[in-house]
Tab-separated table of C-alpha atoms and ligand atoms in Angstrom:
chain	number	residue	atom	x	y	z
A	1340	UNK	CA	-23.889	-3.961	35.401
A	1341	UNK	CA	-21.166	-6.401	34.441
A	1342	UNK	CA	-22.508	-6.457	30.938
A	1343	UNK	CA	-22.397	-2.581	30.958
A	1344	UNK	CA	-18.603	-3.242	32.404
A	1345	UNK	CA	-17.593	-4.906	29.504
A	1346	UNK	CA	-19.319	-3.176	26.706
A	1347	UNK	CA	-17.464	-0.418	27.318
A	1348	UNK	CA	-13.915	-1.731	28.048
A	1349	UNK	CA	-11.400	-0.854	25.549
A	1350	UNK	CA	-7.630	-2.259	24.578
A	1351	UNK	CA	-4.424	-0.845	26.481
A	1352	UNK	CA	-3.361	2.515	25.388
A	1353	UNK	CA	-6.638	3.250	24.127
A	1354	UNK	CA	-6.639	7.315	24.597
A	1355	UNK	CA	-10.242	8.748	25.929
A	1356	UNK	CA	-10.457	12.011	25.576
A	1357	UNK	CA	-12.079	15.353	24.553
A	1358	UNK	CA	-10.982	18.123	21.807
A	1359	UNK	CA	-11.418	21.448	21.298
A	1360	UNK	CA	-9.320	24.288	19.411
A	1361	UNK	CA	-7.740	27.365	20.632
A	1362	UNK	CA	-9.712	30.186	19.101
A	1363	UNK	CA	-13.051	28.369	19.753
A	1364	UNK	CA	-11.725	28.536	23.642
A	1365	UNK	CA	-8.831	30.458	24.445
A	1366	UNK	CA	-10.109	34.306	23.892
A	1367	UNK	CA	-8.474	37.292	22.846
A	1368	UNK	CA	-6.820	35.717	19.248
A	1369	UNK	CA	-6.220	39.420	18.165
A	1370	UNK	CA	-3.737	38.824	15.264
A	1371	UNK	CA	-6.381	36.225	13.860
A	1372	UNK	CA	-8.468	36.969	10.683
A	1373	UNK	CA	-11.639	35.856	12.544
A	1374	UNK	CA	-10.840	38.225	15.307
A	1375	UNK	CA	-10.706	41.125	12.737
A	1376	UNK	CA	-14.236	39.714	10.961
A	1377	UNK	CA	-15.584	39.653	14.077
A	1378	UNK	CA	-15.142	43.526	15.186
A	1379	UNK	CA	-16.145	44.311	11.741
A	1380	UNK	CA	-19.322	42.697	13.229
A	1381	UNK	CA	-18.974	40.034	10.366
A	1382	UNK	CA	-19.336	37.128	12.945
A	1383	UNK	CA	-20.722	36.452	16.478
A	1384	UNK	CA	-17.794	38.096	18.886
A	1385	UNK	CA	-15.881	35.178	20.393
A	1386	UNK	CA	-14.467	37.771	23.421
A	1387	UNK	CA	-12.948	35.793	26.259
A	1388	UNK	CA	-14.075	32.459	24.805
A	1389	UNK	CA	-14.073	30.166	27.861
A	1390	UNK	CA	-10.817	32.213	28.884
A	1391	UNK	CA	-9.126	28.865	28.488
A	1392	UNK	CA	-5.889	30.613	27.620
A	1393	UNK	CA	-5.613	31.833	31.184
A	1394	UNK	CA	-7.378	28.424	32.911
A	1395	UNK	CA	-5.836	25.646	31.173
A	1396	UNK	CA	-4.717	24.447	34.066
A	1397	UNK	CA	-8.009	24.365	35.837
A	1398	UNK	CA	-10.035	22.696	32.477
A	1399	UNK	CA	-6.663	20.114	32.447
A	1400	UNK	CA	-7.901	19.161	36.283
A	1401	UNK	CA	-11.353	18.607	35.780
A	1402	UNK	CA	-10.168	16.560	32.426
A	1403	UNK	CA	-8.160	14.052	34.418
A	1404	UNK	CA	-11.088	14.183	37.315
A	1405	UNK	CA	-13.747	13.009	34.893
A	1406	UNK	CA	-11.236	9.967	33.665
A	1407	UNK	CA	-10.113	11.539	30.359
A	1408	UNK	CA	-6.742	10.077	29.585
A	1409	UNK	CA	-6.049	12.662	26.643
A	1410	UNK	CA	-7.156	15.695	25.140
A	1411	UNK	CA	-6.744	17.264	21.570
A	1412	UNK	CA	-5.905	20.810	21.384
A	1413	UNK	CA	-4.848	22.837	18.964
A	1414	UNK	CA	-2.425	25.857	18.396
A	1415	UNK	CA	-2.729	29.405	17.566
A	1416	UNK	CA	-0.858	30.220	14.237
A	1417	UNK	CA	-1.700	33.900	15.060
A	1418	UNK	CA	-0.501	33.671	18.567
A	1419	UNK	CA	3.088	32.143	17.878
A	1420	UNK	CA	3.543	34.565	14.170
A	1421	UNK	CA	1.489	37.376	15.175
A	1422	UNK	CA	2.971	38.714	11.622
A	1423	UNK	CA	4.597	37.379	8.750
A	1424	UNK	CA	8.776	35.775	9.685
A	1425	UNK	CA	8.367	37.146	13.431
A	1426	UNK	CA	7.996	34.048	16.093
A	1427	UNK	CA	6.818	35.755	19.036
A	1428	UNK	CA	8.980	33.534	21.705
A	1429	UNK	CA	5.821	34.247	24.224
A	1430	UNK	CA	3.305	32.462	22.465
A	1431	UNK	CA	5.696	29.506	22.652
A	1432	UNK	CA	6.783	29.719	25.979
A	1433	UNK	CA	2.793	29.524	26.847
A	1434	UNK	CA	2.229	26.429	24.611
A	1435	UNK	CA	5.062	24.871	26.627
A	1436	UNK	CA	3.367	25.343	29.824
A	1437	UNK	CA	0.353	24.519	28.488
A	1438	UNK	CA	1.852	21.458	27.188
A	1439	UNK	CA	3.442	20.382	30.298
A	1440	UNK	CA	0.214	21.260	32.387
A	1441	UNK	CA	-1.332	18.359	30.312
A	1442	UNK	CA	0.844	15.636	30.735
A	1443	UNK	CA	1.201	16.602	34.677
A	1444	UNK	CA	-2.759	15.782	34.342
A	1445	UNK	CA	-1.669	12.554	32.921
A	1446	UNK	CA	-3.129	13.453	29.102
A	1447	UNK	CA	-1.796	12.629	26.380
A	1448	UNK	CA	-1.403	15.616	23.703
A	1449	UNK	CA	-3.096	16.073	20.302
A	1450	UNK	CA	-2.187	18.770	18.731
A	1451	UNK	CA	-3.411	20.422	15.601
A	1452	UNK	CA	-1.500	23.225	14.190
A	1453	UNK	CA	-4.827	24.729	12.281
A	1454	UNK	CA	-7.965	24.819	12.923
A	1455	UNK	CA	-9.522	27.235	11.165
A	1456	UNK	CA	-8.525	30.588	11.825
A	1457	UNK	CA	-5.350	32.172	10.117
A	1458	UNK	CA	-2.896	34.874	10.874
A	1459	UNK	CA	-4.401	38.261	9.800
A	1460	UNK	CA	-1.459	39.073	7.733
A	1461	UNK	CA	-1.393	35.550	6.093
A	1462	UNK	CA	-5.227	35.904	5.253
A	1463	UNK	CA	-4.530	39.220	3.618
A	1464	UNK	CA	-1.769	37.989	1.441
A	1465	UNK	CA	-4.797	35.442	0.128
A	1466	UNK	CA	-4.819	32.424	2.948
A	1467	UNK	CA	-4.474	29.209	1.293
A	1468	UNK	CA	-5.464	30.613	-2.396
A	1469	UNK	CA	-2.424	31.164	-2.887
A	1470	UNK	CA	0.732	29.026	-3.562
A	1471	UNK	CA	2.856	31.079	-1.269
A	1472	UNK	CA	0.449	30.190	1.751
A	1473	UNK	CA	1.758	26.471	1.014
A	1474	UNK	CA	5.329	27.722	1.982
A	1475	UNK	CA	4.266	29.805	4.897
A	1476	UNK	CA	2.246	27.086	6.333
A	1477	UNK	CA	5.122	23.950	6.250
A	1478	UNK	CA	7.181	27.334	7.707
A	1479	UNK	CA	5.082	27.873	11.040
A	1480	UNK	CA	4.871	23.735	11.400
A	1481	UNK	CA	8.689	23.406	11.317
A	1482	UNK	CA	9.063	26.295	13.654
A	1483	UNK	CA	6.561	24.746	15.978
A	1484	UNK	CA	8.593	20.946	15.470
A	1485	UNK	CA	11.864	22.857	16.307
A	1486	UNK	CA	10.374	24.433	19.594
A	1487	UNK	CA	7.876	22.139	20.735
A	1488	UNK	CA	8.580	18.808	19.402
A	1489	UNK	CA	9.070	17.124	22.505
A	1490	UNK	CA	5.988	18.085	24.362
A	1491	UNK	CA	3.912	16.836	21.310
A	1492	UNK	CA	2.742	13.686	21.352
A	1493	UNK	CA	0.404	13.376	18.415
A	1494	UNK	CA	0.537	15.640	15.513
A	1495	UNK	CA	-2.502	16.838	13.478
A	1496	UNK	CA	-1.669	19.298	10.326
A	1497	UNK	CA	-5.461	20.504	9.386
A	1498	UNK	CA	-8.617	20.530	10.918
A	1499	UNK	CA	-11.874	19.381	8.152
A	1500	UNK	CA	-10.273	21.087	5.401
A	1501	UNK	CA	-13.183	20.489	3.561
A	1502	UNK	CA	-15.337	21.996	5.621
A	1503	UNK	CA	-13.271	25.566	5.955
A	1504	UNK	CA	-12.894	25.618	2.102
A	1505	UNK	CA	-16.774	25.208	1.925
A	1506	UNK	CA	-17.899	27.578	4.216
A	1507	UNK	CA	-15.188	30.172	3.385
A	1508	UNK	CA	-15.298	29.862	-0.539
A	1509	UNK	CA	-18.641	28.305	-1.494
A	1510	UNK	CA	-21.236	29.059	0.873
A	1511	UNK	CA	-19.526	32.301	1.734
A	1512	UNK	CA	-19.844	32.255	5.800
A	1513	UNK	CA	-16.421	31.549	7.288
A	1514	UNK	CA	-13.505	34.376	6.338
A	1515	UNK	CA	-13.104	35.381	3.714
A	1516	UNK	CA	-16.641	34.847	2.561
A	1517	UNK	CA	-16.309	33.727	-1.048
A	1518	UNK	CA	-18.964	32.244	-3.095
A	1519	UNK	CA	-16.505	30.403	-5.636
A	1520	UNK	CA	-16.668	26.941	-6.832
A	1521	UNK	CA	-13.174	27.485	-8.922
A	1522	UNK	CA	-11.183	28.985	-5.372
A	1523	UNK	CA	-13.088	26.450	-3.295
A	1524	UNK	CA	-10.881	23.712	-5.596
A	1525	UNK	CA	-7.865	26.155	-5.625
A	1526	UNK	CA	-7.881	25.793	-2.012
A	1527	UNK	CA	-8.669	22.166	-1.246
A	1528	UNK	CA	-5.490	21.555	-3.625
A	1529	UNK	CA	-3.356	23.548	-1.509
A	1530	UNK	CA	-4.433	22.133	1.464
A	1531	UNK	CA	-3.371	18.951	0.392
A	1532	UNK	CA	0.048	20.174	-0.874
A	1533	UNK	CA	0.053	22.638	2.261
A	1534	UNK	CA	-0.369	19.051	4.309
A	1535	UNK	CA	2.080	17.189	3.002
A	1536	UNK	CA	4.908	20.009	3.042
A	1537	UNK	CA	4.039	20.217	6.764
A	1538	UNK	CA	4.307	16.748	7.360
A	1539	UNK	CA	7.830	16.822	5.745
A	1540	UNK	CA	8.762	19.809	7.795
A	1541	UNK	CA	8.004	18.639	10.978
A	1542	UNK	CA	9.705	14.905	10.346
A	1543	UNK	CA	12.519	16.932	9.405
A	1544	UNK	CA	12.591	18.912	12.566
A	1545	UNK	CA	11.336	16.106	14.978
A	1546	UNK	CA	11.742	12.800	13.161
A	1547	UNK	CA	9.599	10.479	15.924
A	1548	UNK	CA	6.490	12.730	15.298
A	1549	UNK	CA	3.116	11.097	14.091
A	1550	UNK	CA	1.579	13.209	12.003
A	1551	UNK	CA	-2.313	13.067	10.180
A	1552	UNK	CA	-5.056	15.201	10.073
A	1553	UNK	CA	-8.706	15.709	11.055
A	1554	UNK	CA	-10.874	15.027	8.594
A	1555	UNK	CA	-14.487	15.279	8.172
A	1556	UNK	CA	-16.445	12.316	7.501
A	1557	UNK	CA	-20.251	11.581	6.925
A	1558	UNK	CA	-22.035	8.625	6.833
A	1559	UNK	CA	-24.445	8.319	3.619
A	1560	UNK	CA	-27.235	6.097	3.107
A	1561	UNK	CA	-29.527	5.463	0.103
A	1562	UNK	CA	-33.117	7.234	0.793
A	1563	UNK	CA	-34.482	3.744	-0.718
A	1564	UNK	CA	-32.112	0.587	0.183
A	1565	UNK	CA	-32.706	-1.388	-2.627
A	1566	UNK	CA	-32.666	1.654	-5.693
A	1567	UNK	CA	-29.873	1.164	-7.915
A	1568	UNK	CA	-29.623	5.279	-8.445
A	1569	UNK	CA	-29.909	6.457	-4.702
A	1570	UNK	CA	-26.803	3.744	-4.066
A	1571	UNK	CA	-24.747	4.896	-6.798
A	1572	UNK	CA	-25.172	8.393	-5.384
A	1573	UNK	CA	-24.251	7.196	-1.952
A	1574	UNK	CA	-21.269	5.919	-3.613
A	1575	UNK	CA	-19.862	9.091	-5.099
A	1576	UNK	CA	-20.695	11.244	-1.789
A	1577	UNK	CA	-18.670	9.027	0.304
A	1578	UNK	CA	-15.631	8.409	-2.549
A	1579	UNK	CA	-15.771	12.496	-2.799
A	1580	UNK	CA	-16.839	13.720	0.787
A	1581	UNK	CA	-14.753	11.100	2.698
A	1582	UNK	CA	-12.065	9.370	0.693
A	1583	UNK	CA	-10.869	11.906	-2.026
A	1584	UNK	CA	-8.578	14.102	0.188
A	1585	UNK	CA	-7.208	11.171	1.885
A	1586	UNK	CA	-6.664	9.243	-0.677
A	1587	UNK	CA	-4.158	12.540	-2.509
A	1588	UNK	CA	-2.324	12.462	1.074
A	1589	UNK	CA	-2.275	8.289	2.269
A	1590	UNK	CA	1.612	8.722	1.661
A	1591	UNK	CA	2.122	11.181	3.998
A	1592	UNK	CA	-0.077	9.958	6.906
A	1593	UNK	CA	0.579	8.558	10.230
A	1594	UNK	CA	-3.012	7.988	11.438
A	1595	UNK	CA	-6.704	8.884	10.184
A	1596	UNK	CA	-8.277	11.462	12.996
A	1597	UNK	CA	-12.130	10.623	11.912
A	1598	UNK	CA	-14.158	13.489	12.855
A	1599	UNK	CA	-18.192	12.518	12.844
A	1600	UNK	CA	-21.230	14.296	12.934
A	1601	UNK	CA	-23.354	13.830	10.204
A	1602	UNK	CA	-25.288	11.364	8.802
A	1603	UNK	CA	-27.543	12.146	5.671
A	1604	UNK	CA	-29.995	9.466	3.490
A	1605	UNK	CA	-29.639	10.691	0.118
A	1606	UNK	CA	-31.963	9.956	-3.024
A	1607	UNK	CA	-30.882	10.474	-6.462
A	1608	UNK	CA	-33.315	13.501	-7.893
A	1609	UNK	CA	-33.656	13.651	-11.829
A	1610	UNK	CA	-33.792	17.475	-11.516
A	1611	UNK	CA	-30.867	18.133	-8.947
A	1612	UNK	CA	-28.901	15.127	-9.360
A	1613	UNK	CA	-29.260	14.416	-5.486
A	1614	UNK	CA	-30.828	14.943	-2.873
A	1615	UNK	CA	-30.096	14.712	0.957
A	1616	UNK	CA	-32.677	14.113	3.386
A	1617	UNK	CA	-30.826	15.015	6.118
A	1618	UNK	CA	-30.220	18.294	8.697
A	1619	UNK	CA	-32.675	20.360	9.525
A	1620	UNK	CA	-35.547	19.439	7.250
A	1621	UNK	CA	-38.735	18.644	7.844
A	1622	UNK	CA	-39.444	17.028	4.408
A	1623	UNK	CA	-42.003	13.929	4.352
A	1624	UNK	CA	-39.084	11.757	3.625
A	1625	UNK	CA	-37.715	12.046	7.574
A	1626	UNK	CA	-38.563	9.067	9.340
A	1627	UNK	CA	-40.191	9.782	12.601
A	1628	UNK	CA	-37.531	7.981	14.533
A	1629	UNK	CA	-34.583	10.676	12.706
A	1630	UNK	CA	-36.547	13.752	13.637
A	1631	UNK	CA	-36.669	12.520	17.340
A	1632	UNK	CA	-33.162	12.220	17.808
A	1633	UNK	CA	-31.846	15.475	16.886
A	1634	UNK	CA	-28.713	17.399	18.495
A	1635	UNK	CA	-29.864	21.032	19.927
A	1636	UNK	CA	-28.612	22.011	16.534
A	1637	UNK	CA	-30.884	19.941	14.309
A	1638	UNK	CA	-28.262	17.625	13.513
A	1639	UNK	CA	-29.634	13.487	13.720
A	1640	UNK	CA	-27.977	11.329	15.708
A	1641	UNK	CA	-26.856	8.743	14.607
A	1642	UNK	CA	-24.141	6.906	16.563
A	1643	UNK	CA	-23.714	3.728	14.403
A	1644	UNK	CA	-22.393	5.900	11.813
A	1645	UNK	CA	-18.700	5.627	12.986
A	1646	UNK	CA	-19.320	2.022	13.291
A	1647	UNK	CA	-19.830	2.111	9.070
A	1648	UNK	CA	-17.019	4.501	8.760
A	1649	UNK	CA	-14.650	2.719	10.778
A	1650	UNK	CA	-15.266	-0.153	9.096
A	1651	UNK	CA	-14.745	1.640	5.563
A	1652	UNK	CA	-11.192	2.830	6.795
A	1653	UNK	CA	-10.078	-0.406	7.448
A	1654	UNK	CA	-8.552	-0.921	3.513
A	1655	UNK	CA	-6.240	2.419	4.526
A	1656	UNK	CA	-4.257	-0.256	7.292
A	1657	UNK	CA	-3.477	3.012	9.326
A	1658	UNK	CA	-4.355	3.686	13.063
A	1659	UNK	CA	-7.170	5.286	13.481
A	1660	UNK	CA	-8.139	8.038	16.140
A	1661	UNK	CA	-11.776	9.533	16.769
A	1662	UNK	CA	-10.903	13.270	16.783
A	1663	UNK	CA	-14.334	14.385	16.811
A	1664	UNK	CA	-17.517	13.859	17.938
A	1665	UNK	CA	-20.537	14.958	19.770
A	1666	UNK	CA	-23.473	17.249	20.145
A	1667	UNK	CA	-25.440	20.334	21.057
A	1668	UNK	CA	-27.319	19.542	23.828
A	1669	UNK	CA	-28.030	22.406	26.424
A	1670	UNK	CA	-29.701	20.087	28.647
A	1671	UNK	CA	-27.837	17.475	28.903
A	1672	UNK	CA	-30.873	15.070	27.933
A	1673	UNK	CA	-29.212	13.390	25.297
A	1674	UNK	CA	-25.532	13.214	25.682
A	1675	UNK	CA	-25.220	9.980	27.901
A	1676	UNK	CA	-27.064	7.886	25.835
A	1677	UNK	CA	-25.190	9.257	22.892
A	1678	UNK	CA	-22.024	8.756	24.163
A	1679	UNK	CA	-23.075	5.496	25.497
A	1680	UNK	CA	-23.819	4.122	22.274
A	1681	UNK	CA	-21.407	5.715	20.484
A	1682	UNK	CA	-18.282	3.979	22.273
A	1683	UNK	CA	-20.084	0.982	21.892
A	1684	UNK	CA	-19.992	1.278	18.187
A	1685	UNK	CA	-16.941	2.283	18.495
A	1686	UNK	CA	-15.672	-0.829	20.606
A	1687	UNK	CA	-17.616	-3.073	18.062
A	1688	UNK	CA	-15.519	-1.821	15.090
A	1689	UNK	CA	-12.455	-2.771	17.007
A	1690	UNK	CA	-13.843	-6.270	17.301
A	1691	UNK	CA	-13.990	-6.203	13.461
A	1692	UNK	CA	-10.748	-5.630	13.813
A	1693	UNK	CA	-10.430	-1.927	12.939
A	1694	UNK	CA	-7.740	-0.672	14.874
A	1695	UNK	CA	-9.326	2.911	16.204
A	1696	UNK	CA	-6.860	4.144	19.041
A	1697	UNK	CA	-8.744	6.579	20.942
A	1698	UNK	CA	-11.877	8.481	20.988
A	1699	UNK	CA	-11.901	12.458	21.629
A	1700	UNK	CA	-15.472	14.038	22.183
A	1701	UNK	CA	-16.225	17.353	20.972
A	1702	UNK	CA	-15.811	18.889	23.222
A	1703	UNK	CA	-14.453	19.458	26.874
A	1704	UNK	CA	-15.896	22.239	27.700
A	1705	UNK	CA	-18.766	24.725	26.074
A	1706	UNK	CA	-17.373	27.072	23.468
A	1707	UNK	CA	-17.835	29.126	20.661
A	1708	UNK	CA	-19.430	27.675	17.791
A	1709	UNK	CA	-17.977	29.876	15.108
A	1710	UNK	CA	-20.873	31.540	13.171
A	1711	UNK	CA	-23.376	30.118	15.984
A	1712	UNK	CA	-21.641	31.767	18.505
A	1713	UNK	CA	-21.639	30.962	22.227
A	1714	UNK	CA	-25.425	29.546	21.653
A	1715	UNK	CA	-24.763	25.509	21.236
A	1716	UNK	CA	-23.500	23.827	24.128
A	1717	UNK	CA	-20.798	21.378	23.371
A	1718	UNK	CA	-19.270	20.789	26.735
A	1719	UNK	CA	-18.853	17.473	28.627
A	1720	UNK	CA	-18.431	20.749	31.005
A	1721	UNK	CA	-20.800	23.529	31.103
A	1722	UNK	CA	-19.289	27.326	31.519
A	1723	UNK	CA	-21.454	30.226	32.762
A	1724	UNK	CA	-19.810	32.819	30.605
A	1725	UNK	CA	-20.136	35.619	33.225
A	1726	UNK	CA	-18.115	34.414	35.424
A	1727	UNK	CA	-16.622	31.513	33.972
A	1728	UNK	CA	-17.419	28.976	36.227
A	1729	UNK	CA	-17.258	25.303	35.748
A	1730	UNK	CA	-19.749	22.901	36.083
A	1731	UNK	CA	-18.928	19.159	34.856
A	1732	UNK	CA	-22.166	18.129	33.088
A	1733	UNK	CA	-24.193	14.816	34.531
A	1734	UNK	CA	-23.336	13.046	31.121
A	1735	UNK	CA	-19.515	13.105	31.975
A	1736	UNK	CA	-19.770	10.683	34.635
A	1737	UNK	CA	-19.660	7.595	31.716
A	1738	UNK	CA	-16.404	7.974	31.538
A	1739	UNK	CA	-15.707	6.713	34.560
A	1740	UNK	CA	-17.765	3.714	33.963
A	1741	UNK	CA	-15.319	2.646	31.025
A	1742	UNK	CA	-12.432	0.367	31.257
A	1743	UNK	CA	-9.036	0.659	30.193
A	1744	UNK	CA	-6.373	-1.718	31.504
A	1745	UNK	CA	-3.134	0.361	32.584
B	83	LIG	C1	-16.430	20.598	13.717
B	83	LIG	C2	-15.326	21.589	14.006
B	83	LIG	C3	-15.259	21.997	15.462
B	83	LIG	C4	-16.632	22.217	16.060
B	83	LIG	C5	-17.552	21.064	15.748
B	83	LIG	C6	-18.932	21.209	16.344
B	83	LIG	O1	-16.715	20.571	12.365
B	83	LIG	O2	-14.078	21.026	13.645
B	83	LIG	O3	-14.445	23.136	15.559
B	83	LIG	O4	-17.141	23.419	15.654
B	83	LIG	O5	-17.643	20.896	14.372
């Protein structure tokens, strides 16, 4: 017990939390792009979502009841311009309330001003192909600076931007479903010039803000430790996948927000250059051990990863904020020991002295998984989507069990 105790206490001001973003929960994001996909019947229907829009309140409660001590939302674009130069004074008013509703629940707020899903009329005129979407983005973050500055307490400009560029303009699933390697680059460049015009806009408008990003990270590994070519491949996955756009925007960044998932072994191929032997294959080269501890969604599990990443960070001296992280997992078999381990890892990079500031599982409650739909289960909190009931998952209950002095 007292060994559990202190495995999982953590420095003061360390923020433990969930995340989640507003389409994937809020419902109804008619002005949205993915709204309009998904009544074309282009994507799974996303509906009412977990009809957090209208029970914020209620999902801020059981937050705070669980022991959370922050949360990271995120804001709807579409909601506050519903179309292009008109700020719909509404959507703000909301995002105030919604705002104030989480620090009454004593959270501190994360916000992200994208996550994914775009203004209909902005994806029309092109999204982030275009040079003009640079403008229109550091536009909406200065807006949102002006009007909600003061209710923000940490600022994230982009969700995984490499993960929307690859899904939207390489592998063609995500709006607006291009198979391009040329606009997949197009659009990771203006991303990075999108970020950094946002971060000037909102230090302009609210000079105290702290502003980064989420940013996808996986941990590699060579498929054989000791081959010189499966290491040098590990090498240039992690300097491309996990350092390239951070190291184009280190100037303009307050904090890293490290969002983890996946962990692939990769061997160098003399055919395809590489291979990973990772997700959702059942090639030879899985150990038996890495097919066993799967996520719902095929995904391995593999909690010392942040450990390794957080370690790797280190040389960027910034704070550092887990802004993602967790699992599929329906029944709730694996989740405790996941998170268990996880934090662990998490407190042993600190002792290394990495300086991670919080930890933010994905996600608070169930939601919808984007082109999977309502079918993974997320939630620290599971929702009955017919009548939107609550019901605080078994797993949640480590949070209670982890120290924080006040
Ligand atoms: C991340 C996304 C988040 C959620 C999780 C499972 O890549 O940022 O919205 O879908 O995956």
């Amino acid at each position: 017990m007292a060994e559990t105790e202190n495995k999982l206490s953590f420095p003061k001001g360390f923020l433990l939390g969930a995340a989640a973003s507003a389409h994937q929960v809020e419902g109804q994001n008619i002005n949205s792009d993915w709204w309009y996909w998904e009544q074309q019947g282009k994507l799974p229907k996303s509906g009412q979502a977990a009809d957090h829009y209208n029970r914020f309140e209620e999902d801020f409660g059981i937050a705070q009841t669980i022991g959370l001590n922050a949360m990271r939302i995120s804001i709807e674009w579409a909601r506050i311009e519903p179309s292009e130069g008109q700020w719909d004074s509404e959507a703000i008013e909301h995002y105030k309330k919604v705002l104030k509703s989480m620090k009454a629940h004593g959270l501190t707020r994360m916000v992200t001003l994208w996550h994914w899903t775009l203004p209909k009329w902005f994806a029309d005129k092109g999204g982030f192909e275009s040079k003009a979407g640079i403008e229109a983005f550091a536009r909406y973050a200065w807006f949102v600076a002006q009007n909600l500055g003061s209710e923000i307490d940490l600022w994230e400009t982009l969700n995984e931007p490499e993960t929307f560029a690859q899904q939207a303009y390489t592998l063609g699933k995500f709006p607006p479903f291009k198979t391009s390697n040329l606009t997949y680059l197009r659009v990771i460049r203006n991303l990075i010039l999108a970020h950094k015009q946002a971060y000037r806009a909102i230090k302009a408008a609210y000079p105290q803000a702290k502003v980064g990003i989420s940013k996808n990270f996986s941990y590699y590994e060579p498929f054989r430790k000791y081959n010189f070519l499966d290491q040098l491949i590990v090498f240039f996955a992690d300097r491309i996948g996990n350092q390239y756009f951070l190291e184009k925007i280190r100037k303009q960044l307050d904090f890293i927000g490290l969002n983890y998932y996946f962990f692939n072994r990769v061997r160098f191929d003399f055919i395809w250059g590489y291979r990973e032997m990772n997700l959702n294959s059942t090639s030879p080269q899985m150990t038996s051990e890495d097919s066993q501890n799967r996520s719902d969604m095929g995904w391995v599990l593999y909690p010392k990863g942040i450990y390794h990443l957080a370690l790797e960070l280190k040389k960027y001296n910034l704070p550092i904020y887990i802004t993602e992280n967790g699992l599929a997992d329906t029944q709730d078999s694996r989740r405790h020991k996941f998170l268990q381990e996880t934090l662990e890892w998490v407190k042993q990079a600190i002792i290394q002295g990495v300086s991670i500031k919080g930890y933010l599982h994905w996600s608070l409650t169930d939601n919808y998984e984007w082109t999977n739909g309502f079918g993974p289960r997320f939630g620290l909190v599971e929702i009955d989507y017919a009548t939107q009931k609550r019901t605080v998952r078994k797993s949640a209950e480590i949070f209670k069990q982890v120290n924080i002095p006040a």
